Coordinates of C-alpha atoms and ligand atoms in Angstrom, one line a residue:
X188 CA 28.3 5.2 -23.0
X189 CA 25.8 6.7 -25.4
X190 CA 23.2 4.0 -26.2
X191 CA 21.0 3.8 -29.2
X192 CA 17.3 4.2 -28.2
X193 CA 15.5 0.9 -28.7
X194 CA 11.9 1.1 -29.8
X195 CA 10.5 -2.4 -29.9
X196 CA 7.9 -4.9 -28.7
X197 CA 7.9 -7.9 -26.4
X198 CA 6.6 -11.5 -26.2
X199 CA 7.3 -14.7 -24.3
X200 CA 7.8 -18.2 -25.7
X201 CA 4.8 -19.9 -24.1
X202 CA 2.5 -17.1 -24.9
X203 CA 3.1 -16.9 -28.6
X204 CA 5.1 -19.8 -30.1
X205 CA 2.5 -22.7 -29.9
X206 CA 4.1 -25.9 -31.3
X207 CA 4.0 -27.1 -27.8
X208 CA 5.3 -30.6 -28.6
X209 CA 6.9 -30.1 -31.9
X210 CA 10.5 -30.8 -32.8
X211 CA 11.1 -32.7 -29.6
X212 CA 10.2 -30.0 -27.2
X213 CA 9.4 -31.5 -23.8
X214 CA 6.6 -30.6 -21.5
X215 CA 6.6 -27.4 -19.5
X216 CA 4.9 -26.9 -16.1
X217 CA 2.3 -24.8 -18.0
X218 CA 1.6 -27.5 -20.5
X219 CA 1.0 -30.0 -17.7
X220 CA -1.1 -27.7 -15.5
X221 CA -3.4 -26.4 -18.3
X222 CA -3.8 -29.8 -19.9
X223 CA -4.5 -31.6 -16.7
X224 CA -7.1 -29.0 -15.6
X225 CA -8.7 -28.7 -19.0
X226 CA -8.0 -24.9 -19.2
X227 CA -7.4 -22.7 -22.2
X228 CA -3.8 -23.2 -23.2
X229 CA -1.0 -22.1 -25.4
X230 CA -0.7 -25.3 -27.5
X231 CA -1.1 -23.1 -30.6
X232 CA -1.2 -19.6 -29.1
X233 CA -0.2 -17.1 -32.0
X234 CA 1.6 -19.9 -33.8
X235 CA 4.7 -17.7 -33.9
X236 CA 6.7 -20.9 -34.4
X237 CA 5.4 -20.8 -37.9
X238 CA 4.7 -17.1 -38.4
X239 CA 7.9 -15.7 -37.0
X240 CA 9.1 -14.4 -40.4
X241 CA 5.9 -12.5 -41.0
X242 CA 5.9 -11.2 -37.4
X243 CA 9.5 -9.9 -37.6
X244 CA 8.9 -8.4 -41.0
X245 CA 5.9 -6.5 -39.6
X246 CA 7.9 -5.3 -36.7
X247 CA 10.5 -3.9 -39.1
X248 CA 7.9 -2.4 -41.4
X249 CA 6.3 -0.9 -38.3
X250 CA 9.5 1.0 -37.6
X251 CA 10.7 -1.1 -34.7
X252 CA 14.4 -1.7 -34.1
X253 CA 14.3 -4.3 -31.3
X254 CA 12.4 -7.5 -30.4
X255 CA 12.3 -8.8 -26.9
X256 CA 11.4 -12.5 -26.8
X257 CA 12.2 -15.5 -24.5
X258 CA 13.8 -18.8 -25.1
X259 CA 11.8 -21.8 -24.1
X260 CA 13.8 -23.9 -21.7
X261 CA 11.9 -27.1 -22.4
X262 CA 12.5 -26.6 -26.1
X263 CA 16.2 -26.5 -25.5
X264 CA 17.1 -28.8 -22.6
X265 CA 15.5 -32.2 -22.7
X266 CA 16.0 -33.6 -19.3
X267 CA 17.7 -33.4 -15.8
X268 CA 20.9 -34.6 -17.4
X269 CA 21.1 -31.5 -19.5
X270 CA 20.8 -33.1 -22.9
X271 CA 20.4 -30.5 -25.5
X272 CA 17.7 -30.5 -28.2
X273 CA 19.5 -29.3 -31.3
X274 CA 16.2 -28.6 -33.0
X275 CA 15.2 -26.2 -30.3
X276 CA 18.5 -24.3 -30.7
X277 CA 18.0 -24.3 -34.5
X278 CA 14.6 -22.6 -34.1
X279 CA 16.1 -19.8 -32.2
X280 CA 19.0 -19.5 -34.6
X281 CA 16.5 -18.9 -37.4
X282 CA 14.5 -16.5 -35.2
X283 CA 17.6 -14.5 -34.3
X284 CA 19.0 -14.5 -37.9
X285 CA 15.6 -13.2 -39.1
X286 CA 15.9 -10.4 -36.6
X287 CA 19.3 -9.5 -37.9
X288 CA 18.1 -9.7 -41.5
X289 CA 15.4 -7.1 -40.7
X290 CA 17.8 -4.9 -38.6
X291 CA 16.0 -5.8 -35.4
X292 CA 18.0 -6.1 -32.2
X293 CA 17.2 -9.4 -30.4
X294 CA 16.6 -8.7 -26.7
X295 CA 16.6 -12.2 -25.2
X296 CA 14.9 -13.3 -22.0
X297 CA 16.3 -16.7 -20.8
X298 CA 13.4 -17.5 -18.5
X299 CA 9.8 -16.3 -18.9
X300 CA 7.9 -18.7 -16.7
X301 CA 7.8 -22.0 -18.8
X302 CA 9.8 -24.2 -16.4
X303 CA 10.4 -27.8 -17.8
X304 CA 8.0 -30.2 -16.0
X305 CA 11.0 -32.4 -15.1
X306 CA 12.2 -29.6 -12.9
X307 CA 8.8 -29.0 -11.4
X308 CA 8.8 -32.7 -10.6
X309 CA 11.9 -32.2 -8.3
X310 CA 10.3 -29.2 -6.5
X311 CA 10.6 -26.4 -9.1
X312 CA 11.6 -23.1 -7.6
X313 CA 11.5 -24.5 -4.1
X314 CA 14.5 -26.6 -4.8
X315 CA 17.9 -24.8 -5.0
X316 CA 18.9 -27.5 -7.5
X317 CA 16.7 -25.7 -10.0
X318 CA 19.0 -22.7 -9.7
X319 CA 22.0 -24.8 -10.7
X320 CA 20.0 -26.3 -13.6
X321 CA 19.3 -22.7 -14.7
X322 CA 23.0 -22.0 -14.6
X323 CA 23.7 -24.9 -16.9
X324 CA 20.9 -23.9 -19.2
X325 CA 22.5 -20.4 -19.3
X326 CA 25.9 -21.9 -20.2
X327 CA 24.3 -23.7 -23.2
X328 CA 22.6 -20.7 -24.6
X329 CA 25.6 -18.3 -24.0
X330 CA 27.9 -20.7 -25.8
X331 CA 25.5 -21.3 -28.6
X332 CA 24.3 -17.7 -29.3
X333 CA 27.4 -15.8 -28.3
X334 CA 28.0 -13.0 -30.7
X335 CA 24.5 -13.0 -32.1
X336 CA 22.7 -11.5 -29.1
X337 CA 23.8 -8.3 -27.3
X338 CA 21.0 -8.0 -24.7
X339 CA 20.2 -10.9 -22.3
X340 CA 17.9 -11.0 -19.3
X341 CA 18.1 -13.8 -16.8
X342 CA 14.5 -13.7 -15.6
X343 CA 11.2 -12.0 -16.5
X344 CA 9.3 -10.7 -13.5
X345 CA 10.4 -12.9 -10.6
X346 CA 7.7 -11.4 -8.4
X347 CA 4.9 -12.3 -10.7
X348 CA 5.6 -16.0 -11.3
X349 CA 6.7 -16.7 -7.7
X350 CA 3.8 -14.8 -6.0
X351 CA 1.2 -16.2 -8.5
X352 CA 2.6 -19.7 -8.1
X353 CA 3.0 -19.8 -4.3
X354 CA 0.8 -17.0 -2.9
X355 CA -2.3 -16.2 -5.0
X356 CA -2.2 -19.8 -6.3
X357 CA -3.5 -18.9 -9.7
X358 CA -0.4 -20.0 -11.6
X359 CA 1.2 -23.5 -11.4
X360 CA 2.1 -25.0 -9.0
X361 CA -1.0 -23.2 -7.4
X362 CA 0.2 -23.2 -3.8
X363 CA -0.7 -20.7 -1.1
X364 CA 2.2 -20.8 1.3
X365 CA 4.2 -17.9 2.5
X366 CA 7.4 -19.7 3.4
X367 CA 7.4 -21.1 -0.1
X368 CA 7.0 -17.5 -1.5
X369 CA 10.1 -16.5 0.5
X370 CA 12.1 -19.6 -0.5
X371 CA 11.1 -19.4 -4.2
X372 CA 12.0 -15.6 -4.4
X373 CA 15.4 -16.3 -2.9
X374 CA 16.1 -19.3 -5.2
X375 CA 15.2 -17.2 -8.3
X376 CA 17.4 -14.3 -7.3
X377 CA 20.2 -16.7 -6.6
X378 CA 19.7 -18.4 -9.9
X379 CA 19.8 -15.0 -11.6
X380 CA 23.2 -14.2 -10.0
X381 CA 24.5 -17.6 -11.1
X382 CA 23.4 -16.8 -14.6
X383 CA 25.2 -13.4 -14.5
X384 CA 28.3 -15.1 -13.1
X385 CA 28.3 -17.6 -15.9
X386 CA 27.9 -14.9 -18.5
X387 CA 31.0 -13.1 -17.2
X388 CA 33.1 -16.2 -16.7
X389 CA 32.4 -17.2 -20.3
X390 CA 33.2 -13.7 -21.5
X391 CA 30.0 -13.6 -23.4
X392 CA 29.6 -10.6 -25.6
X393 CA 27.0 -8.0 -24.7
X394 CA 25.1 -7.2 -21.5
X395 CA 23.0 -9.1 -19.0
X396 CA 20.1 -7.8 -17.0
X397 CA 17.0 -8.8 -15.2
X398 CA 13.4 -7.7 -16.0
X399 CA 11.4 -6.7 -12.9
X400 CA 7.6 -6.2 -12.7
X401 CA 7.1 -2.8 -11.3
X402 CA 4.1 -1.3 -9.5
X403 CA 4.6 2.2 -8.4
X404 CA 3.3 2.5 -4.9
X405 CA 1.1 5.4 -3.7
X406 CA -0.6 5.9 -0.3
X407 CA -4.0 7.4 0.4
X408 CA -2.5 10.0 2.8
X409 CA 0.8 11.0 4.3
X410 CA 0.5 9.6 7.8
X411 CA 3.6 7.8 9.2
X412 CA 1.5 4.6 9.2
X413 CA 0.8 5.0 5.5
X414 CA 4.4 5.8 4.7
X415 CA 5.4 2.6 6.5
X416 CA 2.8 0.6 4.6
X417 CA 4.1 2.1 1.4
X418 CA 7.7 1.0 2.1
X419 CA 6.5 -2.5 2.9
X420 CA 4.5 -2.6 -0.3
X421 CA 7.5 -1.3 -2.3
X422 CA 9.7 -4.1 -0.8
X423 CA 7.0 -6.6 -1.5
X424 CA 6.3 -5.5 -5.1
X425 CA 9.5 -4.1 -6.4
X426 CA 12.6 -3.7 -4.3
X427 CA 13.4 -7.4 -3.7
X428 CA 13.8 -7.8 -7.4
X429 CA 15.4 -4.4 -8.3
X430 CA 17.7 -4.0 -5.3
X431 CA 18.8 -7.6 -5.2
X432 CA 19.6 -7.6 -9.0
X433 CA 21.2 -4.1 -9.1
X434 CA 22.8 -3.7 -5.6
X435 CA 23.4 -7.3 -4.7
X436 CA 21.4 -7.2 -1.5
X437 CA 17.8 -8.0 -0.5
X438 CA 16.3 -4.9 1.2
X439 CA 17.6 -5.1 4.8
X440 CA 14.4 -3.8 6.4
X441 CA 12.4 -6.4 4.5
X442 CA 14.7 -9.2 5.8
X443 CA 14.4 -7.8 9.3
X444 CA 10.6 -7.7 9.0
X445 CA 10.5 -11.3 7.9
X446 CA 12.7 -12.3 10.8
X447 CA 10.5 -10.3 13.2
X448 CA 7.5 -12.1 11.9
X449 CA 9.2 -15.4 12.7
X450 CA 10.0 -16.7 9.2
X451 CA 13.0 -19.0 9.1
X452 CA 15.6 -17.6 6.7
X453 CA 18.4 -20.0 7.8
X454 CA 18.3 -21.6 4.3
X455 CA 20.2 -18.6 2.9
X456 CA 23.9 -19.6 3.0
X457 CA 26.7 -17.0 3.2
X458 CA 28.4 -18.3 0.1
X459 CA 25.1 -17.9 -1.9
X460 CA 24.6 -14.4 -0.6
X461 CA 28.2 -13.7 -1.6
X462 CA 27.4 -14.8 -5.2
X463 CA 24.4 -12.5 -5.2
X464 CA 26.5 -9.6 -4.0
X465 CA 29.2 -10.1 -6.6
X466 CA 27.0 -10.6 -9.6
X467 CA 24.9 -7.6 -10.1
X468 CA 23.3 -6.9 -13.5
X469 CA 24.5 -4.6 -16.3
X470 CA 21.0 -3.1 -16.8
X471 CA 17.5 -3.3 -15.3
X472 CA 14.3 -3.8 -17.2
X473 CA 11.2 -2.3 -15.8
X474 CA 7.8 -3.7 -16.8
X475 CA 5.2 -1.1 -15.8
X476 CA 1.5 -1.3 -16.4
X477 CA -0.3 0.0 -13.3
X478 CA 0.3 1.5 -9.9
X479 CA -0.8 0.1 -6.6
X480 CA -2.5 2.1 -3.9
X481 CA -1.9 1.0 -0.3
X482 CA -3.1 1.8 3.3
X483 CA -1.9 0.5 6.7
X484 CA -2.5 -3.0 7.7
X485 CA -5.5 -3.4 10.1
X486 CA -6.4 -7.1 10.4
X487 CA -6.7 -10.5 8.8
X488 CA -4.6 -13.1 7.3
X489 CA -2.6 -12.6 4.2
X490 CA -4.8 -12.8 1.2
X491 CA -4.0 -11.7 -2.4
X492 CA -6.7 -11.6 -5.1
X493 CA -6.3 -11.3 -8.8
X494 CA -8.9 -10.6 -11.5
X495 CA -8.4 -13.2 -14.2
X496 CA -12.0 -12.9 -15.3
X497 CA -12.0 -9.3 -16.7
X498 CA -15.4 -7.7 -16.9
X499 CA -17.1 -10.9 -15.5
X500 CA -15.3 -10.5 -12.2
X501 CA -17.8 -9.8 -9.5
X502 CA -16.0 -9.8 -6.2
X503 CA -13.8 -7.2 -4.6
X504 CA -10.1 -7.1 -4.9
X505 CA -9.3 -6.6 -1.3
X506 CA -5.8 -7.9 -0.7
X507 CA -3.9 -7.9 2.6
X508 CA -0.3 -8.8 3.5
X509 CA -0.4 -9.5 7.2
X510 CA 1.5 -7.0 9.2
X511 CA 2.7 -5.2 6.1
X512 CA 0.0 -3.3 4.2
X513 CA -3.4 -3.5 2.6
X514 CA -4.1 -2.9 -1.0
X515 CA -6.4 0.2 -1.4
X516 CA -7.1 -0.1 -5.1
X517 CA -10.8 -0.6 -4.4
X518 CA -10.8 2.9 -2.7
X519 CA -9.4 4.4 -5.8
X520 CA -11.4 2.7 -8.5
X521 CA -13.8 5.6 -9.0
X522 CA -11.0 8.1 -9.2
X523 CA -8.3 6.6 -11.4
X524 CA -9.3 5.3 -14.8
X525 CA -8.9 1.5 -15.3
X526 CA -9.4 -1.1 -18.0
X527 CA -11.9 -4.0 -17.9
X528 CA -9.5 -6.1 -15.9
X529 CA -9.5 -3.5 -13.2
X530 CA -5.9 -2.4 -14.1
X531 CA -5.4 1.3 -13.4
X532 CA -4.2 3.5 -16.2
X533 CA -1.9 6.0 -14.6
X534 CA 1.0 7.0 -17.0
X535 CA 2.6 9.3 -14.4
X536 CA 3.4 6.1 -12.5
X537 CA 6.0 5.3 -15.2
X538 CA 7.7 8.6 -14.6
X539 CA 7.7 8.0 -10.9
X540 CA 9.0 4.5 -11.3
X541 CA 11.8 5.5 -13.5
X542 CA 12.9 8.5 -11.4
X543 CA 12.7 6.5 -8.2
X544 CA 14.7 3.5 -9.5
X545 CA 17.3 5.8 -11.1
X546 CA 17.7 7.7 -7.8
X547 CA 19.5 4.8 -6.2
X548 CA 20.5 2.4 -9.0
X549 CA 23.4 3.1 -11.3
X550 CA 22.5 0.7 -14.0
X551 CA 20.9 1.9 -17.3
X552 CA 17.1 1.2 -17.5
X553 CA 14.9 -0.2 -20.3
X554 CA 11.1 -0.1 -20.2
X555 CA 10.8 -3.8 -21.2
X556 CA 7.0 -3.9 -21.1
X557 CA 4.1 -1.6 -21.2
X558 CA 0.8 -2.1 -23.0
X559 CA -3.0 -2.2 -22.9
X560 CA -5.1 -5.4 -22.7
X561 CA -8.6 -5.1 -24.2
X562 CA -11.5 -7.1 -25.5
X563 CA -11.5 -6.7 -29.2
X564 CA -13.6 -7.9 -32.1
X565 CA -11.6 -9.1 -35.1
X566 CA -12.3 -7.1 -38.3
X567 CA -10.3 -5.5 -41.1
X568 CA -10.3 -2.2 -39.3
X569 CA -9.6 -2.4 -35.5
X570 CA -9.8 1.1 -34.0
X571 CA -7.9 0.7 -30.7
X572 CA -7.6 4.4 -29.9
X573 CA -7.5 3.5 -26.1
X574 CA -4.2 1.7 -26.8
X575 CA -2.8 4.6 -28.7
X576 CA -3.7 6.9 -25.9
X577 CA -2.2 4.6 -23.3
X578 CA 1.1 4.1 -25.2
X579 CA 1.4 7.8 -26.1
X580 CA 1.0 9.0 -22.5
X581 CA 3.4 6.4 -21.1
X582 CA 6.0 7.2 -23.7
X583 CA 5.5 10.9 -23.0
X584 CA 6.3 10.3 -19.3
X585 CA 9.2 8.1 -20.2
X586 CA 10.7 10.8 -22.4
X587 CA 10.1 13.4 -19.7
X588 CA 12.0 11.1 -17.3
X589 CA 14.8 10.9 -19.8
X590 CA 14.9 14.7 -20.2
X591 CA 15.1 14.9 -16.4
X592 CA 18.2 12.8 -16.4
X593 CA 17.0 9.2 -16.1
X594 CA 19.2 6.8 -18.1
X595 CA 16.4 5.1 -19.9
X596 CA 17.3 3.6 -23.3
X597 CA 14.4 1.7 -24.7
X598 CA 10.7 1.1 -24.7
X599 CA 9.0 -2.2 -25.6
X600 CA 5.3 -2.4 -26.2
X601 CA 3.6 -5.6 -24.9
X602 CA 2.9 -7.0 -27.5
X603 CA 3.7 -6.9 -31.2
X604 CA 0.7 -9.1 -31.9
X605 CA -2.1 -10.7 -29.9
X606 CA -1.0 -13.7 -27.8
X607 CA -2.1 -16.0 -25.0
X608 CA -2.3 -14.0 -21.8
X609 CA -1.8 -16.8 -19.2
X610 CA -4.9 -17.2 -17.1
X611 CA -6.7 -14.4 -19.0
X612 CA -6.5 -16.5 -22.1
X613 CA -6.5 -15.1 -25.6
X614 CA -9.5 -12.9 -24.9
X615 CA -7.2 -10.3 -23.4
X616 CA -5.6 -8.8 -26.4
X617 CA -2.5 -6.6 -26.2
X618 CA -1.2 -6.6 -29.8
X619 CA -0.4 -3.8 -32.1
X620 CA -1.4 -6.5 -34.7
X621 CA -4.5 -8.6 -34.2
X622 CA -4.3 -12.4 -34.4
X623 CA -7.4 -14.1 -35.7
X624 CA -7.1 -17.2 -33.6
X625 CA -10.0 -18.9 -35.4
X626 CA -8.6 -18.4 -38.9
X627 CA -5.1 -19.8 -39.1
X628 CA -3.8 -17.0 -36.9
X629 CA -4.1 -14.5 -39.7
X630 CA -2.4 -11.2 -38.8
X631 CA -4.3 -7.9 -39.1
X632 CA -2.6 -4.6 -38.1
X633 CA -4.6 -2.4 -35.8
X634 CA -4.7 1.4 -35.8
X635 CA -2.1 1.4 -33.0
X636 CA 0.4 -0.4 -35.3
X637 CA 0.3 2.4 -37.9
X638 CA 0.3 5.1 -35.2
X639 CA 3.3 3.5 -33.6
X640 CA 5.1 3.2 -36.9
X641 CA 4.7 6.9 -37.8
X642 CA 5.8 8.0 -34.4
X643 CA 8.9 5.8 -34.2
X644 CA 10.0 7.0 -37.5
X645 CA 10.5 10.5 -36.1
X646 CA 11.6 9.3 -32.7
X647 CA 8.4 10.5 -31.1
X648 CA 9.6 14.0 -31.7
X649 CA 6.1 15.4 -32.3
X650 CA 5.1 14.0 -28.9
X651 CA 7.9 15.9 -27.3
X652 CA 7.1 19.1 -29.1
X653 CA 3.4 19.0 -28.4
X654 CA 2.6 22.3 -26.7
X655 CA 0.3 22.2 -23.8
X656 CA -2.1 25.1 -23.3
X657 CA -1.0 27.2 -20.3
X658 CA -3.5 26.9 -17.5
X659 CA -3.4 29.0 -14.3
X660 CA -4.8 27.0 -11.4
X661 CA -5.6 28.6 -8.1
X662 CA -5.8 26.1 -5.3
X663 CA -7.7 27.3 -2.2
X664 CA -7.1 25.2 0.8
X665 CA -6.4 25.3 4.5
X666 CA -2.7 25.1 4.0
X667 CA -0.5 22.3 5.2
X668 CA 2.0 19.9 3.7
X669 CA -0.4 17.9 1.6
X670 CA -1.5 21.0 -0.3
X671 CA 2.0 22.0 -1.3
X672 CA 2.8 18.4 -2.2
X673 CA -0.3 18.3 -4.4
X674 CA 0.5 21.7 -6.0
X675 CA 4.0 20.5 -6.8
X676 CA 2.8 17.3 -8.3
X677 CA 0.3 19.1 -10.5
X678 CA 3.1 21.4 -11.6
X679 CA 5.4 18.5 -12.3
X680 CA 2.8 16.6 -14.2
X681 CA 1.5 19.6 -16.2
X682 CA 5.0 20.8 -17.0
X683 CA 5.2 24.1 -18.9
X684 CA 1.5 24.0 -19.5
X685 CA 0.5 24.7 -15.9
X686 CA 0.9 27.3 -13.3
X687 CA -0.4 26.3 -9.9
X688 CA -0.6 28.4 -6.7
X689 CA -2.0 27.4 -3.4
X690 CA -3.5 29.9 -1.0
X691 CA -5.0 29.7 2.4
X692 CA -8.4 31.0 3.5
X693 CA -6.9 34.3 4.6
X694 CA -5.1 35.2 1.4
X695 CA -6.9 33.6 -1.6
X696 CA -9.2 36.5 -2.4
X697 CA -6.4 38.8 -3.7
X698 CA -5.2 36.1 -6.1
X699 CA -8.4 35.2 -7.9
X700 CA -8.1 37.7 -10.7
X701 CA -5.5 35.7 -12.7
X702 CA -7.1 32.4 -12.3
X703 CA -8.3 30.3 -15.2
X704 CA -9.8 27.8 -12.8
X705 CA -10.2 27.7 -9.0
X706 CA -10.1 24.5 -7.1
X707 CA -11.1 24.3 -3.4
X708 CA -9.8 21.8 -0.9
X709 CA -12.5 19.5 0.6
X710 CA -12.3 20.9 4.1
X711 CA -13.3 24.4 3.1
X712 CA -15.7 23.7 0.3
X713 CA -18.2 26.0 2.0
X714 CA -16.3 28.9 0.4
X715 CA -17.5 27.8 -3.1
X716 CA -20.4 30.3 -3.4
X717 CA -18.3 33.2 -2.2
X718 CA -15.6 32.4 -4.7
X719 CA -18.0 31.9 -7.6
X720 CA -19.4 35.4 -6.9
X721 CA -15.9 36.9 -6.9
X722 CA -14.6 35.3 -10.1
X723 CA -17.8 35.6 -12.2
X724 CA -19.3 33.2 -14.7
X725 CA -16.3 32.7 -16.9
X726 CA -13.9 31.1 -14.4
X727 CA -14.9 27.6 -13.4
X728 CA -14.8 26.8 -9.7
X729 CA -15.0 23.3 -8.2
X730 CA -14.1 21.5 -5.0
X731 CA -11.8 18.6 -5.1
X732 CA -13.2 15.3 -3.9
X733 CA -11.8 14.2 -0.5
X734 CA -10.4 11.0 -1.9
X735 CA -8.6 12.7 -4.8
X736 CA -7.2 15.3 -2.4
X737 CA -6.2 12.7 0.3
X738 CA -4.4 10.6 -2.3
X739 CA -2.8 13.7 -3.8
X740 CA -3.9 12.5 -7.2
X741 CA -2.4 15.1 -9.5
X742 CA -3.5 13.3 -12.6
X743 CA -7.1 13.3 -11.6
X744 CA -6.9 17.0 -10.7
X745 CA -5.5 17.9 -14.1
X746 CA -8.2 15.8 -15.8
X747 CA -10.7 17.7 -13.7
X748 CA -9.2 21.0 -14.8
X749 CA -9.4 20.0 -18.5
X750 CA -13.0 19.0 -18.1
X751 CA -13.9 22.3 -16.3
X752 CA -12.1 24.3 -19.0
X753 CA -13.7 22.4 -21.8
X754 CA -17.2 22.9 -20.3
X755 CA -16.6 26.6 -19.7
X756 CA -15.6 27.3 -23.4
Ligands
NOJ170 C1 3.8 -9.3 -17.7 C2 4.4 -10.5 -18.3 O1 5.8 -10.5 -18.5 C3 3.7 -11.1 -19.5 O2 4.0 -12.4 -19.5 C4 2.2 -10.8 -19.4 O3 1.4 -11.4 -20.3 C5 2.1 -9.3 -19.5 N1 2.8 -8.7 -18.4 C6 0.7 -8.8 -19.5 O4 0.0 -9.0 -18.3

């Protein structure tokens, strides 16, 4: 089926609506937790509850044709008995009607982390009953909105809310308990399958998917130990969401590993696993922001750290999953660019994510989130060039994946306007439009809003057409697999703009004459003076840092080439 490309933006109810106790909405687990602990909260957030019309109009005027938002469960279902709050449904009726009026496709998430507190009180995601309550909630919203919504997602980022709630302990209910991580993950994937089953039983119009958080995994070298660590990290971060939703099975090597480590998985009942198998999704949403670098596990108990303090964060981010892998992000932080929250900016990771997922999953893909969080001063003229650069490069890689055959059908910027970023508060701004939180939540479009508008209008055609200057890179190294892998990655990344040839110590000298730039592998950097003499002053020569080389970081190498060529002009 040929699908219309969706160019939109995404939010979540708790992060933008505000109106936390208005129109008979009941308390969510986030309301309770943030109020009890006196933390910055989403009581008002971006006040989308009252600004929705302006926000949707701005999306349409900004060229967007889709809006991904979530329904607030505690706004719609009042209690454990399943009593419905008609005022909650009425709010979403108006929101959806407004989308249609502006020719915006509503792309609806059923659960984006704001669990009703009455469910947390019975054990939240630890209690399988919550999955059945989710099924009933789905039934209510499918019945009510049928025909008005074509794209539904059961859950947003199961990995993120489960692991933050039960492993890192920085989200409610703030536990640190691995059996709870396992149980919670299982219950959520089961709940998702129940939602999909209900959707089909009720013959609801449209399609239903799941939105996964995706961190593309890279290793620091190619040893068998690193490849194993990468597989574990991929299971940990990505596969248990994507495989389970799309193929109907938890990754079998992950299940074996958990058993081998002595975790009790006997709670998983055959009839539940059958429901998971039979109710796979129609599409998969991928939220990609950053990659993760990993190395083999050495020692220590499981410990996962998160930076919720941005530039004020002082500690390291050393994280370990016992027996599985260690996070090597700290090893890469001088090599790969990152934002003030320590999140790497690596657009090729989106290409790698999309090609990897589509290599084994038949469902169409949507990039359901991607965006740049920054500290920003409010003014009438917010120059967020870094956000434009970030979005442009990610879209470029998404389009390249599409050209290479990946069935990707939409891209949603996180977020259309600034909102409350969970534990990062409102300081971490992602919006194309600024929200002046201190002045009645006034909206002010940033440069990225106008940039996005002009590019959507021509379907990002200019981006696709942009010619890259041809660069001929000669890579001198001591041969071996890693060199050819690095050369191939540079070629892939540079596309038509790059020619790369790798030569060993014996043969390089005859190939220097066509080089625009010569790069030398770290082990044979002693050749640098000889090569400089041979190529003369006009051709830059440099050696690749061992860590860049070891991690086969093609993006860094290309940046290095650009720098060298710029300086040599
Ligand atoms: C993922 C989540 O879906 C969203 O709630 C969050 O605010 C953004 N990413 C940015 O971190």
